[in-house]
Coordinates of C-alpha atoms in Angstrom, one line a residue:
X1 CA 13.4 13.3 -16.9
X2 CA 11.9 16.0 -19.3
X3 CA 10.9 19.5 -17.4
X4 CA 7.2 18.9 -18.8
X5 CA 6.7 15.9 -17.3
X6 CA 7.8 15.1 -13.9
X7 CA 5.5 12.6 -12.8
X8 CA 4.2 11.3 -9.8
X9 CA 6.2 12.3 -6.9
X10 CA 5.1 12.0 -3.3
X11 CA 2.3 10.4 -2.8
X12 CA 0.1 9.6 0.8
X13 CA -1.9 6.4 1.0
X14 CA -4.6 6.0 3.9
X15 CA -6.6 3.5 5.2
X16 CA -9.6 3.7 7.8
X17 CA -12.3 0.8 8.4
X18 CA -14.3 1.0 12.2
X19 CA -13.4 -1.1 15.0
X20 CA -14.9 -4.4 16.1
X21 CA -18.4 -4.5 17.6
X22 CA -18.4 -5.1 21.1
X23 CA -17.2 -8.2 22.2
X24 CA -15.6 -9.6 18.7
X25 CA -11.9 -9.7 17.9
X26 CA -10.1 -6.4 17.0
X27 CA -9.4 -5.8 12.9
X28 CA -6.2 -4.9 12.1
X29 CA -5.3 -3.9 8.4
X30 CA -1.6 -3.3 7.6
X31 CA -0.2 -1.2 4.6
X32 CA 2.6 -3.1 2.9
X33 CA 5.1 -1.4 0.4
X34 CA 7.7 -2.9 -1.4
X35 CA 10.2 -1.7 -4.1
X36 CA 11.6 -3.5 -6.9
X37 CA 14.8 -3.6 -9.0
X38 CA 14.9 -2.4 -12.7
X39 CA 16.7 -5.6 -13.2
X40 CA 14.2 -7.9 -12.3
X41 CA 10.6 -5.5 -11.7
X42 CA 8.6 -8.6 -11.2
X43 CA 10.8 -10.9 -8.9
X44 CA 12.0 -10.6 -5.4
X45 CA 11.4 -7.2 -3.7
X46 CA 14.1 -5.3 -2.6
X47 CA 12.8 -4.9 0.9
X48 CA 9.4 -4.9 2.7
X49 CA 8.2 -1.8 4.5
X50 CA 4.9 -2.5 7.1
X51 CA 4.6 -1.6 10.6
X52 CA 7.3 -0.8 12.8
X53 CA 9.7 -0.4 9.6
X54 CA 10.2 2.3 6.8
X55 CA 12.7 2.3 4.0
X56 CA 16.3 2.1 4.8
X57 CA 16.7 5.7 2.9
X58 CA 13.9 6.9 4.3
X59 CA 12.1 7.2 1.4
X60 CA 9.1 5.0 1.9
X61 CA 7.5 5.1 6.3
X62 CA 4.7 4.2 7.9
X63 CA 3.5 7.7 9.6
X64 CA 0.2 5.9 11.3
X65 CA -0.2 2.4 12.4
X66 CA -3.5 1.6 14.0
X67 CA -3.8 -2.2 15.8
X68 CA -7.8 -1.9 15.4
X69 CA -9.3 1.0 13.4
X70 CA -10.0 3.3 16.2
X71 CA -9.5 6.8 15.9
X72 CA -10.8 9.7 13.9
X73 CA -10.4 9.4 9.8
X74 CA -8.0 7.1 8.7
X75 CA -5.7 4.6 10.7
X76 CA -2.7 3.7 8.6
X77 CA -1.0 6.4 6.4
X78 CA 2.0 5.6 4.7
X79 CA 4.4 8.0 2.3
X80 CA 6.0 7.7 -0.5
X81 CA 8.4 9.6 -1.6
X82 CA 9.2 8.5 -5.1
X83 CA 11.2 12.0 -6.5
X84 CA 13.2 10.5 -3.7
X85 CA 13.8 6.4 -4.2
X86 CA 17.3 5.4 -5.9
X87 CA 17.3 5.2 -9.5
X88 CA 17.9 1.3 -9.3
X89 CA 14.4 0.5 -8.5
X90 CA 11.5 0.9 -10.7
X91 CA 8.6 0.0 -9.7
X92 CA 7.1 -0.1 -6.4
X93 CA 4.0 -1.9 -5.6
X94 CA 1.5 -1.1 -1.9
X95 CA -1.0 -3.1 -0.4
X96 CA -3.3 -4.0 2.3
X97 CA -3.5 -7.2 4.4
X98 CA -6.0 -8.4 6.9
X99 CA -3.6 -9.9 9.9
X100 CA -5.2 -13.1 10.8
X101 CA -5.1 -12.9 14.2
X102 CA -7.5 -14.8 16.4
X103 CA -10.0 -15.4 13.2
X104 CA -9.9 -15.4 9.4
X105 CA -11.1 -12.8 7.9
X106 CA -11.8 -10.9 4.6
X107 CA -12.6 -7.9 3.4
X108 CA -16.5 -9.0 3.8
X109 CA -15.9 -8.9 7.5
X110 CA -14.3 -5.7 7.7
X111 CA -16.7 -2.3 8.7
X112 CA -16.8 0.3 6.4
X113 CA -12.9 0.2 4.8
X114 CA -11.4 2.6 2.5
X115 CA -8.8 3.4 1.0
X116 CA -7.2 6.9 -0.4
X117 CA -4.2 7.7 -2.6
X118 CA -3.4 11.0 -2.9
X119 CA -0.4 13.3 -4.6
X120 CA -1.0 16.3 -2.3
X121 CA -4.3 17.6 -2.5
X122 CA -4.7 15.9 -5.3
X123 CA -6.9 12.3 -4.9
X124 CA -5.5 9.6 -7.2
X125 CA -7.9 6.8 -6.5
X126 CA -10.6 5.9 -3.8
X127 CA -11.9 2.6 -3.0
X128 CA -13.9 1.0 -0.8
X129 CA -12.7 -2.7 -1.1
X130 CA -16.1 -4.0 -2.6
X131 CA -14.5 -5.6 -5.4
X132 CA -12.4 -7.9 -3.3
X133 CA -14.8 -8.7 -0.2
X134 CA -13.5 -12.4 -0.3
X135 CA -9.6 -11.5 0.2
X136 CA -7.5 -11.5 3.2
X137 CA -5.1 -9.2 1.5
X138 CA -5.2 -7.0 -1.8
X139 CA -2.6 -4.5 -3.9
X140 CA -3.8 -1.1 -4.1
X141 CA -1.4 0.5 -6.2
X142 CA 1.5 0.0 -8.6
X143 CA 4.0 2.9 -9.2
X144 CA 6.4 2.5 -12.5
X145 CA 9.1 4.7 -14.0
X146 CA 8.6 5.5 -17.6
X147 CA 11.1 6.0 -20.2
X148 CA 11.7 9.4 -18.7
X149 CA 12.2 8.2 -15.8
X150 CA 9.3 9.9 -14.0
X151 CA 6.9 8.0 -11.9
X152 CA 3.3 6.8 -13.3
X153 CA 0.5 5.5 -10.8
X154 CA -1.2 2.8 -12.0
X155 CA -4.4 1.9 -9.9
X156 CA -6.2 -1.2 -9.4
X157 CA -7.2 -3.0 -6.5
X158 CA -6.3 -7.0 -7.0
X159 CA -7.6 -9.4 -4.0
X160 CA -5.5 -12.3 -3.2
X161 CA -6.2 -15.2 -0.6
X162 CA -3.2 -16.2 1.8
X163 CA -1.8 -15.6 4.6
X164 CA 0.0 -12.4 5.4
X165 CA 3.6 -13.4 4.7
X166 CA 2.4 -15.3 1.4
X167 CA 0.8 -12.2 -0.2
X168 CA 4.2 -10.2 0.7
X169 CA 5.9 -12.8 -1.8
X170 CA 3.6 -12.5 -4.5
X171 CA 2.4 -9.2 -4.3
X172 CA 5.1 -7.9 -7.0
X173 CA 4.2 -10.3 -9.3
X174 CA 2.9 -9.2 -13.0
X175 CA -0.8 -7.4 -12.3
X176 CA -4.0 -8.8 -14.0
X177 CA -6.7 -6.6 -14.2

């Protein structure tokens, strides 16, 4: 990695949306993060992080896991420390997915999400989810290693219609804007 340009190097990603009225079933969004091998960048993910798991290095945890959006600001917060990951990955892709509890649901039926990606104080992307409103899960954000080796964020947020495990499968596959 050149001295000029180091890249992206820990980054926060938060996600808020308001409970349930009264009465309905609780909404519980989950961030999802998964690293992938420079062999194969588009294949099988090395490992899954979501709640109650983080990295096996450490490198990629869950700080905030909320079951139903209550709270004050955002409810899931996740970190990724990318300065940090093993040379053998190179990419690593995040994303958010509806669990399908008691009912399906979709973005549409979610109140108020949003999403924030941030490299300290620095805000890499915003979204609100509106592009998506008929997915039960989505990717957020893809992180690649240039030539250099430093880390480049590439944003985008890309709906996909499944069932929680099914979108962890295919959530590494190749991105179409």
């Amino acid at each position: 990695m050149n001295g000029l340009n180091k890249g992206i190097r820990k980054v926060e990603i938060s996600l808020r949306w308001d409970p349930s009225a009264s009465g309905q079933p609780s909404t519980d969004l989950d961030l999802v993060a998964a690293p992938y091998p420079a062999g194969d960048p588009h294949g099988d993910p090395a490992y899954v992080v979501h709640f109650d798991s983080r990295s096996p290095d450490g490198t990629i945890t869950l700080n905030r896991d909320s079951k139903d959006g209550q709270g004050f600001g955002y409810d899931e917060v996740m970190t990724l420390e990318l300065d940090r990951l093993d040379q053998r990955y190179a990419r690593v892709v995040v994303g958010v997915v509806i669990q399908q509890h008691q009912a399906r649901r979709t973005f549409s039926g979610v109140g108020n999400p949003g999403l924030r990606i941030r490299e300290g104080y620095t805000v890499l992307a915003e979204d609100d989810f509106g592009g998506v409103l008929g997915a039960t899960a989505a990717t957020v954000a893809e992180f690649v290693r240039d030539g250099s080796g430093a880390w480049e964020f590439l944003p985008g947020v890309l709906g996909f219609e499944g069932d929680p495990a099914s979108f962890t499968r295919a959530m590494g596959a190749v991105r179409r804007p």
